[in-house]
Amino acid sequence: MPSDKLTQAQLDHILTTDAPFSAHYGFVVEAFDIGTARIRLPYDTRHTRPGGTISGPAMFALADFGMYVAVMGAIGPVALAVTTNMTIDFLRKPAERDLIADVSLIKLGKRLAVGRVEIRAEGEDDICAHVTGPYSIPPR
């Protein structure tokens, strides 16, 4: 569901023109609102690593992309909002299936947004990765 700050059409335009990397991963924006997002990373063997799990870089990209969408849902279509830092804790090995990232902003200021992301394998209750980090919001 779009927020009152960002329409689905605006998000689609940004993802096509300013964030084409999102197509590489196949991210699916399942929902977004003011400061929240739910993003799916469809299972693909290109994202796996030895040991039968999803790679850390794929999970990091999912979290970073989710934060991007949540920030824009809160402030509107500001394509130049960027990650300033991210910390990821890998808590358990995710199953080889779609990953779901639930994102929420815990602080939204004029120049900085701070959020958290919980990543789970589809159908599992336990979090496989917990991510926190700030996003820089450019001046208007």
Short mmCIF file of C-alpha atoms in Angstrom, two decimals:
data_model
loop_
_atom_site.label_atom_id
_atom_site.label_comp_id
_atom_site.label_asym_id
_atom_site.label_seq_id
_atom_site.Cartn_x
_atom_site.Cartn_y
_atom_site.Cartn_z
CA MET A 1 0.00 0.00 0.00
CA PRO A 2 1.48 3.35 -0.97
CA SER A 3 2.03 6.08 1.60
CA ASP A 4 0.66 9.60 1.33
CA LYS A 5 4.26 10.70 0.56
CA LEU A 6 5.05 8.20 -2.20
CA THR A 7 2.77 6.65 -4.81
CA GLN A 8 3.29 3.26 -6.41
CA ALA A 9 3.87 5.01 -9.75
CA GLN A 10 6.57 7.24 -8.22
CA LEU A 11 8.28 4.23 -6.64
CA ASP A 12 8.16 2.29 -9.92
CA HIS A 13 9.71 5.25 -11.75
CA ILE A 14 12.54 5.60 -9.21
CA LEU A 15 13.29 1.88 -9.30
CA THR A 16 13.43 1.90 -13.09
CA THR A 17 15.42 5.09 -13.58
CA ASP A 18 17.46 5.63 -10.40
CA ALA A 19 17.78 2.16 -8.87
CA PRO A 20 17.99 -0.35 -11.72
CA PHE A 21 20.13 -2.61 -9.50
CA SER A 22 16.90 -3.71 -7.82
CA ALA A 23 15.96 -5.67 -10.95
CA HIS A 24 19.22 -7.64 -10.70
CA TYR A 25 18.09 -9.11 -7.38
CA GLY A 26 14.45 -9.39 -8.39
CA PHE A 27 13.23 -7.57 -5.26
CA VAL A 28 9.46 -7.46 -4.86
CA VAL A 29 7.99 -4.57 -2.90
CA GLU A 30 5.06 -6.24 -1.19
CA ALA A 31 4.03 -3.23 0.89
CA PHE A 32 5.22 0.20 1.93
CA ASP A 33 3.85 3.04 3.96
CA ILE A 34 5.19 5.95 5.97
CA GLY A 35 8.49 4.57 7.31
CA THR A 36 7.72 0.90 6.76
CA ALA A 37 8.23 -1.64 4.01
CA ARG A 38 7.99 -5.35 3.35
CA ILE A 39 10.34 -6.58 0.64
CA ARG A 40 10.75 -10.07 -0.80
CA LEU A 41 13.93 -11.51 -2.24
CA PRO A 42 12.76 -14.42 -4.41
CA TYR A 43 14.84 -17.56 -3.97
CA ASP A 44 17.42 -17.97 -6.72
CA THR A 45 20.45 -20.23 -6.77
CA ARG A 46 22.54 -17.18 -7.76
CA HIS A 47 22.07 -15.95 -4.16
CA THR A 48 23.19 -19.14 -2.43
CA ARG A 49 26.51 -20.06 -0.93
CA PRO A 50 28.13 -23.33 0.10
CA GLY A 51 26.38 -24.96 3.02
CA GLY A 52 22.88 -24.56 1.63
CA THR A 53 22.08 -21.01 2.64
CA ILE A 54 21.45 -17.56 1.22
CA SER A 55 24.60 -15.42 0.97
CA GLY A 56 25.28 -12.54 3.32
CA PRO A 57 25.67 -10.04 0.46
CA ALA A 58 22.19 -10.93 -0.83
CA MET A 59 20.70 -10.42 2.65
CA PHE A 60 22.56 -7.13 3.03
CA ALA A 61 21.26 -5.92 -0.34
CA LEU A 62 17.71 -6.88 0.69
CA ALA A 63 18.01 -4.89 3.93
CA ASP A 64 19.57 -1.87 2.24
CA PHE A 65 16.93 -1.81 -0.48
CA GLY A 66 14.16 -2.19 2.10
CA MET A 67 15.50 0.79 4.05
CA TYR A 68 15.57 2.81 0.82
CA VAL A 69 11.88 2.09 0.18
CA ALA A 70 10.87 2.78 3.81
CA VAL A 71 12.72 6.11 3.81
CA MET A 72 11.08 7.20 0.57
CA GLY A 73 7.71 6.10 1.95
CA ALA A 74 8.33 8.53 4.81
CA ILE A 75 9.80 11.52 2.96
CA GLY A 76 8.63 11.09 -0.62
CA PRO A 77 10.48 10.41 -3.86
CA VAL A 78 13.99 11.51 -2.90
CA ALA A 79 16.17 9.24 -4.98
CA LEU A 80 19.43 10.56 -3.49
CA ALA A 81 18.76 9.32 0.05
CA VAL A 82 21.74 7.07 0.76
CA THR A 83 23.02 4.58 3.30
CA THR A 84 25.57 6.03 5.70
CA ASN A 85 26.22 2.87 7.70
CA MET A 86 24.63 -0.52 8.29
CA THR A 87 25.19 -3.22 10.85
CA ILE A 88 23.96 -6.72 10.14
CA ASP A 89 23.81 -9.56 12.63
CA PHE A 90 23.42 -13.00 11.08
CA LEU A 91 21.43 -14.92 13.68
CA ARG A 92 20.70 -18.20 11.97
CA LYS A 93 21.10 -19.92 8.64
CA PRO A 94 18.08 -19.16 6.45
CA ALA A 95 16.45 -21.93 4.50
CA GLU A 96 16.86 -21.92 0.73
CA ARG A 97 13.60 -20.13 0.00
CA ASP A 98 12.34 -16.59 -0.45
CA LEU A 99 13.52 -14.11 2.16
CA ILE A 100 11.17 -11.49 3.59
CA ALA A 101 12.46 -8.21 5.04
CA ASP A 102 10.25 -6.22 7.39
CA VAL A 103 11.55 -2.67 7.69
CA SER A 104 10.61 0.07 10.13
CA LEU A 105 12.10 3.47 10.76
CA ILE A 106 12.79 4.13 14.43
CA LYS A 107 13.81 7.76 13.94
CA LEU A 108 13.06 10.22 11.18
CA GLY A 109 14.77 13.61 11.26
CA LYS A 110 15.35 16.29 8.65
CA ARG A 111 18.76 14.95 7.60
CA LEU A 112 18.89 11.41 8.99
CA ALA A 113 16.61 8.39 9.24
CA VAL A 114 17.45 5.37 11.37
CA GLY A 115 15.81 2.04 10.76
CA ARG A 116 15.79 -1.62 11.57
CA VAL A 117 15.20 -4.62 9.37
CA GLU A 118 14.22 -8.15 10.35
CA ILE A 119 14.86 -10.80 7.71
CA ARG A 120 13.14 -14.18 7.80
CA ALA A 121 12.95 -17.09 5.41
CA GLU A 122 9.43 -17.43 4.08
CA GLY A 123 7.30 -19.55 6.39
CA GLU A 124 9.68 -19.23 9.35
CA ASP A 125 9.06 -17.25 12.53
CA ASP A 126 12.69 -16.95 13.62
CA ILE A 127 14.72 -14.00 12.39
CA CYS A 128 17.77 -15.02 10.38
CA ALA A 129 19.29 -11.51 10.21
CA HIS A 130 18.79 -8.27 12.13
CA VAL A 131 19.97 -5.05 10.52
CA THR A 132 20.17 -1.47 11.81
CA GLY A 133 21.43 1.66 10.21
CA PRO A 134 21.05 5.31 9.30
CA TYR A 135 20.17 6.81 5.93
CA SER A 136 21.24 10.31 4.95
CA ILE A 137 18.43 12.52 3.66
CA PRO A 138 19.66 15.20 1.25
CA PRO A 139 18.54 18.79 1.76
CA ARG A 140 15.47 19.70 -0.25
#
